[in-house]
Amino acid sequence: MTHQGKPIPAVATDRVAMLHALEKKLLWLSAWMIHHANHIRPNRDGLKVGGHQASCASAVSILAALYFDALRPQDRVAVKPHAGPVFHAINWLLGRQSREKLETLRQFGGIQPYPSRMKDGAEVDFSTGSVGLGVALTSFGSLVQDYVRLHKLAPEGLPAGRHVAIVGDAELDEGNIYEALLEGWKHDIRNVWWVVDYNRQSLDSVVPDRLFGRIEGLFRDMGWNVVTLKYGRKLEAAFAREGGESLRRWIDDCPNSLYAALTFQGGAAFRAALLSELGREPGLRAIIDPLSDEELHALMNNLGGHDIETLTEAFRAADAEGDQPTCFIAYTIKGMGLPFAGHKDNHSGLMTPGQMDQFKSDMRIRDGHEWDFSEGLDLPPEALSAFIASVPFAAPLTPAGRRLSAPAVPIPARLPSPRTTPGKKLSTQSAFGDILAEIGRGEGEFAAMASRIVTTSPDVTVSTNLGAWVNRRGIFDRHLKNDVFRDAKLASAQRWGMSPEGQHIELGIAEQNLFLVLGALGLAHTLYGARLLPIGTVYDPFVNRGLDALIYGCYQDARFMLVSTPSGLSLAPEGGQHQSTNTPLIGMAQDRLASFEPAFADELAVLMRHGFEIMQAEGGSSIWLRLSTRGLEQPARPLDEAAVIAGGYWMVPPAPGARIAIAYQGPVAPEALAGFEALRTEEPGAGLLAITSPDRLHQGWLEARARARGGPANPSHIETLLAPLARDAGIVTILDGHPAALSWLGGVRGQRIAALGVDHFGQAGDIPALYAEYGLDVETILDACAQVLLG
Ligand SMILES: Cc1ncc(C[n+]2csc(CCOP(=O)(O)OP(=O)(O)O)c2C)c(N)n1
Ligand SMILES: [Mg+2]
C-alpha cells in the first residue's frame, strides 16, 4: 500500500491513539488552511477572505470518528458546509487531495468555501452551502438508492451505502428539514444517519435552551432512533464519584449561553461558578480541587461530540442495530481548542496572527513545517499512514473512485405524438400526459426508456396529467400495498397500487421535497451507478416555493425534467395566487437548466425528446417545460425541430426588409395569430415569430457575443431569425408571463420593441376578461404594432 506515492510499512497501532492524533491533525489543518488563506497568501484586493475556524473545530472529532472509523466506501456523505476545510484535510490525509490544493481555499480555481460536487471533485458526494438542503438530500438519496436497487438497476456487486449528514444544529431551524422528515417517514427510509454538531450556536447567537428536547421528540415521532452524546468519558467518570451527580445536574441545568461564556473564559471561571453554586456539595471539591484550571477546563469541555471513544462507540453500536434512520445529537463547543471557543461571536471569527503563533506553538508545529504530514504528533509518519490506509473508508469504492457512471439510455428518434383531430383543441399539459402515457405502454422501441423514467409530484400528480402514466407504471413503495378502492371495486380513474416495481414517487405537498427528490434522482448515475430519467411535475407558480432546492439541484448538476403546469393567467378562474408571472425569468436566469414554453403538442414532443437527450449528455443540463391548460387548435405542418430546440422559428416568415414582426410565446398564440392576420392587411411583409424558449435564444445570443469578442463568429439563432427584418423594424413581443422575458429582443439588432406580458398580480376571471385586463388581447397587440410602426 502507498500513501501519496510512498510505500507504507504495516505497523500495528492503537486505534484510539490514532484517532486522537487525527482529530488533532484536523483541528490544526483546518485552522491553518483558513489562516493561510487570510494571512499568508498574498491579498490583492484587501477583502477579508473568510472561513470558519470555529465551525471546523466544533466538528473535527465527529468527522475523524466518521471518516477514520465508521464510514465505509459505499456510504454517501453531506458535510456541514462550514466544515469544508476539515473535509478537504481528511481527503489529503487519505491521499485523495493534493497538498498544494489545500493552499487554495477560497482562491479562484481552488477549493470552494463549502464542499462542491462540481468544483471540488469526485470526493464530494453532496454539495452543501444552503443550510438544511444537504441534510435533507441524504434522506432522499437513500430513497433513490432503494429505488435503484429494488428495480434491479444497481451495478453488480455494489453494496448499499448509508447516507450520512454532518449537520450544524442551526440547520434544524430550516423548515425543509421537517418537510423531509415527514416525507422520509412516509417512504420508510432507512440507512440514514444525521449527526448533529450540537454546539448550541448559530451565526448570530447561542440557541435557546431545551430546544432540542422538542426536536428530539420530533425525530422519534418520525420513526428515527435518537442517540444523545452529551458527555465524554472524563465527565462520565467524574459523575460516578461522590458529588458527581450534583455536577451533572449543574451542567444539565446550566443555560447554553452561560456555559458558552464560561467555556470562553476558561477553567478559573468554571471553578468560580462551581464553587459558588456547589461548593458545599459533599465530594465536589474532591473532584475539582486537584485539577489545574487547564485540567478543569478540559474536564468541563469533555462533551460527547469531542470524545472520540464516545463517538466511535456510538457509531458502532448504531451500525450493529441495523438500518433504522438515526439522529446523533453530539454535544460540542463551537471553536473547541481555539482561543474563541464558546464565544457567541465566533462564527466568522478568525485567529489573529498572534493567536495563531500561540496556537501553533501549543500544537508543536514548527515554522515552515505547517503542512507536514505528521508534524506536531508523537507518531512516526509511517504509523499514521498505515493506520489511515487500514480504515474501511480508505478502500476504493470502485477502481474508478467514488464517482460512478452509467451509459445513456437510448431515446427513440421520435416520441409518440398525441392524437389530434382537426378542429379539436389540445393543451400542452394534456399533450404531456398523452405522450408520457404512450411511452408508459413500454412497447417496442420505448421499452428501455419507459423502464428508466421515474416520475414524482408533490400531490399534483392527477392535476398535472400524470394519472395515465401512473396507472400504467404504478407507484413506488418499498412495500407492496394494494389499492383499496380498486380491491373494493369502487370506481376511480386512478389505479394506485404501490409496489417496489412502481415508477412514480408520490410526495406530499412540499415543493422543496420535490426538487430534492429530483436532485437525488438526477444524480443516480453518479451516486448509484444507474441511469434514471426523472420527471417532476408541479404547478408553475409553486416552483417559487421550492426554488432554492431547484437551484441546489442544478448547482450539483443533477439531471431531470421539470414540468410546471398550469402556468400564467391562462389558468384563468384559479386567480392571482396560482397565476405565475416570474417563472419565465427564472428559467432564463437559472444555470444548467434549459427552459422552454411550447405552444403546440408537436413542439412539446420534440422538446421532451430533446430533454431526455440533454439530461443524459456530457455537458448537458436539466430541462424545464412550462406548460398550460389552455386548449389550442393544433397546426398540421412540418416542423423545424432544430429551430424549436434553439428557441424559435418563423410561423410566418417576414418579407425581406419587413417593417414589423410579432413574436409570441406559449398559450397566447391565438391572440398573436389573430393580431397578425389583422396587421397583415396593412403590413403584408410582416412576420410571426414563434418563441419556444427565451432562455435558449438569450443564451445562444450571449455565447455568440462572447465568441465574437475573439473575432468573426457565426451569428446566434436569434440574430439569424431577426436578420430579414429591416434595420429599423419594430417588434411586438407577447407572452403569458413577465414581459422582460422577451423585451431584450429589441437589443439584438437595436430595433424598436413593444413588450406585452403580465407585470401585476393576476385575478380570477375568464381568459377574454383577463387577457383584456392585462393586455394580452388582440386590441392591445394591434395598438402595440401601431406604436412600434410609428416609432
Ligand atoms: C439557507 C441559508 N441561510 C443562511 C445561511 C448563512 N449561514 C451560514 S452558517 C449559518 C449558521 C450556522 O449555524 P450551524 O448550522 O449551527 O453551524 P455551526 O454552528 O456548526 O457553524 C448561517 C445562518 C446559509 N448558509 N444558508
Ligand atoms: Mg451551531
PDB file of N, CA and C in Angstrom, residues 354-396:
ATOM      1  N   GLY A 354      -1.191  36.763  16.026  1.00  0.00           N
ATOM      2  CA  GLY A 354      -0.638  36.490  17.358  1.00  0.00           C
ATOM      3  C   GLY A 354      -1.245  35.244  17.970  1.00  0.00           C
ATOM      4  N   GLN A 355      -2.580  35.122  17.859  1.00  0.00           N
ATOM      5  CA  GLN A 355      -3.249  33.925  18.398  1.00  0.00           C
ATOM      6  C   GLN A 355      -2.775  32.682  17.662  1.00  0.00           C
ATOM      7  N   MET A 356      -2.567  32.824  16.367  1.00  0.00           N
ATOM      8  CA  MET A 356      -2.098  31.681  15.588  1.00  0.00           C
ATOM      9  C   MET A 356      -0.694  31.259  16.026  1.00  0.00           C
ATOM     10  N   ASP A 357       0.169  32.233  16.319  1.00  0.00           N
ATOM     11  CA  ASP A 357       1.515  31.883  16.792  1.00  0.00           C
ATOM     12  C   ASP A 357       1.431  31.041  18.052  1.00  0.00           C
ATOM     13  N   GLN A 358       0.568  31.487  18.961  1.00  0.00           N
ATOM     14  CA  GLN A 358       0.414  30.763  20.222  1.00  0.00           C
ATOM     15  C   GLN A 358      -0.136  29.355  19.965  1.00  0.00           C
ATOM     16  N   PHE A 359      -1.180  29.308  19.148  1.00  0.00           N
ATOM     17  CA  PHE A 359      -1.832  28.027  18.828  1.00  0.00           C
ATOM     18  C   PHE A 359      -0.826  27.068  18.186  1.00  0.00           C
ATOM     19  N   LYS A 360      -0.037  27.651  17.315  1.00  0.00           N
ATOM     20  CA  LYS A 360       0.979  26.862  16.605  1.00  0.00           C
ATOM     21  C   LYS A 360       1.977  26.265  17.592  1.00  0.00           C
ATOM     22  N   SER A 361       2.409  27.083  18.517  1.00  0.00           N
ATOM     23  CA  SER A 361       3.397  26.540  19.440  1.00  0.00           C
ATOM     24  C   SER A 361       2.729  25.542  20.381  1.00  0.00           C
ATOM     25  N   ASP A 362       1.459  25.796  20.765  1.00  0.00           N
ATOM     26  CA  ASP A 362       0.740  24.797  21.579  1.00  0.00           C
ATOM     27  C   ASP A 362       0.626  23.470  20.825  1.00  0.00           C
ATOM     28  N   MET A 363       0.440  23.553  19.512  1.00  0.00           N
ATOM     29  CA  MET A 363       0.287  22.338  18.703  1.00  0.00           C
ATOM     30  C   MET A 363       1.655  21.756  18.316  1.00  0.00           C
ATOM     31  N   ARG A 364       2.702  22.404  18.712  1.00  0.00           N
ATOM     32  CA  ARG A 364       4.096  21.984  18.430  1.00  0.00           C
ATOM     33  C   ARG A 364       4.339  21.866  16.909  1.00  0.00           C
ATOM     34  N   ILE A 365       3.935  22.907  16.226  1.00  0.00           N
ATOM     35  CA  ILE A 365       4.160  22.967  14.783  1.00  0.00           C
ATOM     36  C   ILE A 365       5.323  23.936  14.539  1.00  0.00           C
ATOM     37  N   ARG A 366       6.349  23.460  13.860  1.00  0.00           N
ATOM     38  CA  ARG A 366       7.499  24.332  13.589  1.00  0.00           C
ATOM     39  C   ARG A 366       7.232  25.214  12.369  1.00  0.00           C
ATOM     40  N   ASP A 367       7.821  26.394  12.421  1.00  0.00           N
ATOM     41  CA  ASP A 367       7.690  27.279  11.249  1.00  0.00           C
ATOM     42  C   ASP A 367       8.208  26.548  10.018  1.00  0.00           C
ATOM     43  N   GLY A 368       7.509  26.711   8.939  1.00  0.00           N
ATOM     44  CA  GLY A 368       7.942  26.066   7.697  1.00  0.00           C
ATOM     45  C   GLY A 368       7.514  24.608   7.596  1.00  0.00           C
ATOM     46  N   HIS A 369       6.944  24.061   8.650  1.00  0.00           N
ATOM     47  CA  HIS A 369       6.516  22.647   8.620  1.00  0.00           C
ATOM     48  C   HIS A 369       5.003  22.530   8.794  1.00  0.00           C
ATOM     49  N   GLU A 370       4.323  23.643   8.516  1.00  0.00           N
ATOM     50  CA  GLU A 370       2.888  23.684   8.815  1.00  0.00           C
ATOM     51  C   GLU A 370       2.101  22.595   8.090  1.00  0.00           C
ATOM     52  N   TRP A 371       2.545  22.244   6.903  1.00  0.00           N
ATOM     53  CA  TRP A 371       1.775  21.271   6.115  1.00  0.00           C
ATOM     54  C   TRP A 371       2.334  19.851   6.256  1.00  0.00           C
ATOM     55  N   ASP A 372       3.347  19.682   7.078  1.00  0.00           N
ATOM     56  CA  ASP A 372       3.958  18.347   7.136  1.00  0.00           C
ATOM     57  C   ASP A 372       2.969  17.325   7.703  1.00  0.00           C
ATOM     58  N   PHE A 373       3.039  16.144   7.132  1.00  0.00           N
ATOM     59  CA  PHE A 373       2.041  15.106   7.377  1.00  0.00           C
ATOM     60  C   PHE A 373       1.836  14.800   8.863  1.00  0.00           C
ATOM     61  N   SER A 374       2.931  14.557   9.594  1.00  0.00           N
ATOM     62  CA  SER A 374       2.720  14.177  10.995  1.00  0.00           C
ATOM     63  C   SER A 374       3.319  15.204  11.950  1.00  0.00           C
ATOM     64  N   GLU A 375       3.515  16.415  11.457  1.00  0.00           N
ATOM     65  CA  GLU A 375       4.055  17.481  12.300  1.00  0.00           C
ATOM     66  C   GLU A 375       3.168  17.683  13.540  1.00  0.00           C
ATOM     67  N   GLY A 376       3.815  17.792  14.686  1.00  0.00           N
ATOM     68  CA  GLY A 376       3.072  18.065  15.922  1.00  0.00           C
ATOM     69  C   GLY A 376       2.512  16.822  16.593  1.00  0.00           C
ATOM     70  N   LEU A 377       2.675  15.671  15.968  1.00  0.00           N
ATOM     71  CA  LEU A 377       2.125  14.447  16.555  1.00  0.00           C
ATOM     72  C   LEU A 377       3.271  13.602  17.116  1.00  0.00           C
ATOM     73  N   ASP A 378       2.978  12.825  18.138  1.00  0.00           N
ATOM     74  CA  ASP A 378       4.012  11.943  18.693  1.00  0.00           C
ATOM     75  C   ASP A 378       3.982  10.608  17.979  1.00  0.00           C
ATOM     76  N   LEU A 379       3.972  10.665  16.685  1.00  0.00           N
ATOM     77  CA  LEU A 379       3.822   9.419  15.934  1.00  0.00           C
ATOM     78  C   LEU A 379       4.746   9.426  14.742  1.00  0.00           C
ATOM     79  N   PRO A 380       5.359   8.307  14.429  1.00  0.00           N
ATOM     80  CA  PRO A 380       6.101   8.274  13.167  1.00  0.00           C
ATOM     81  C   PRO A 380       5.117   8.353  12.000  1.00  0.00           C
ATOM     82  N   PRO A 381       5.486   9.079  10.957  1.00  0.00           N
ATOM     83  CA  PRO A 381       4.546   9.223   9.837  1.00  0.00           C
ATOM     84  C   PRO A 381       4.101   7.882   9.273  1.00  0.00           C
ATOM     85  N   GLU A 382       4.997   6.896   9.297  1.00  0.00           N
ATOM     86  CA  GLU A 382       4.622   5.590   8.712  1.00  0.00           C
ATOM     87  C   GLU A 382       3.452   4.980   9.480  1.00  0.00           C
ATOM     88  N   ALA A 383       3.491   5.163  10.811  1.00  0.00           N
ATOM     89  CA  ALA A 383       2.418   4.566  11.614  1.00  0.00           C
ATOM     90  C   ALA A 383       1.092   5.223  11.271  1.00  0.00           C
ATOM     91  N   LEU A 384       1.140   6.537  11.121  1.00  0.00           N
ATOM     92  CA  LEU A 384      -0.088   7.258  10.794  1.00  0.00           C
ATOM     93  C   LEU A 384      -0.602   6.833   9.415  1.00  0.00           C
ATOM     94  N   SER A 385       0.310   6.797   8.454  1.00  0.00           N
ATOM     95  CA  SER A 385      -0.089   6.379   7.094  1.00  0.00           C
ATOM     96  C   SER A 385      -0.692   4.987   7.107  1.00  0.00           C
ATOM     97  N   ALA A 386      -0.057   4.108   7.827  1.00  0.00           N
ATOM     98  CA  ALA A 386      -0.540   2.724   7.822  1.00  0.00           C
ATOM     99  C   ALA A 386      -1.925   2.663   8.429  1.00  0.00           C
ATOM    100  N   PHE A 387      -2.137   3.438   9.486  1.00  0.00           N
ATOM    101  CA  PHE A 387      -3.460   3.422  10.094  1.00  0.00           C
ATOM    102  C   PHE A 387      -4.505   3.956   9.118  1.00  0.00           C
ATOM    103  N   ILE A 388      -4.188   5.089   8.518  1.00  0.00           N
ATOM    104  CA  ILE A 388      -5.152   5.694   7.583  1.00  0.00           C
ATOM    105  C   ILE A 388      -5.472   4.715   6.457  1.00  0.00           C
ATOM    106  N   ALA A 389      -4.427   4.067   5.962  1.00  0.00           N
ATOM    107  CA  ALA A 389      -4.652   3.135   4.843  1.00  0.00           C
ATOM    108  C   ALA A 389      -5.505   1.943   5.273  1.00  0.00           C
ATOM    109  N   SER A 390      -5.548   1.686   6.577  1.00  0.00           N
ATOM    110  CA  SER A 390      -6.270   0.491   7.037  1.00  0.00           C
ATOM    111  C   SER A 390      -7.738   0.762   7.359  1.00  0.00           C
ATOM    112  N   VAL A 391      -8.147   2.031   7.395  1.00  0.00           N
ATOM    113  CA  VAL A 391      -9.535   2.285   7.807  1.00  0.00           C
ATOM    114  C   VAL A 391     -10.490   1.892   6.675  1.00  0.00           C
ATOM    115  N   PRO A 392     -11.709   1.473   7.024  1.00  0.00           N
ATOM    116  CA  PRO A 392     -12.618   0.963   5.984  1.00  0.00           C
ATOM    117  C   PRO A 392     -12.826   1.947   4.830  1.00  0.00           C
ATOM    118  N   PHE A 393     -12.929   3.244   5.160  1.00  0.00           N
ATOM    119  CA  PHE A 393     -13.246   4.218   4.106  1.00  0.00           C
ATOM    120  C   PHE A 393     -12.112   4.369   3.090  1.00  0.00           C
ATOM    121  N   ALA A 394     -10.904   3.956   3.475  1.00  0.00           N
ATOM    122  CA  ALA A 394      -9.768   4.125   2.566  1.00  0.00           C
ATOM    123  C   ALA A 394      -9.815   3.147   1.398  1.00  0.00           C
ATOM    124  N   ALA A 395     -10.624   2.093   1.525  1.00  0.00           N
ATOM    125  CA  ALA A 395     -10.716   1.142   0.402  1.00  0.00           C
ATOM    126  C   ALA A 395     -11.431   1.830  -0.754  1.00  0.00           C
ATOM    127  N   PRO A 396     -11.016   1.560  -1.982  1.00  0.00           N
ATOM    128  CA  PRO A 396     -11.694   2.225  -3.109  1.00  0.00           C
ATOM    129  C   PRO A 396     -13.107   1.671  -3.302  1.00  0.00           C
TER     130      PRO A 396
END
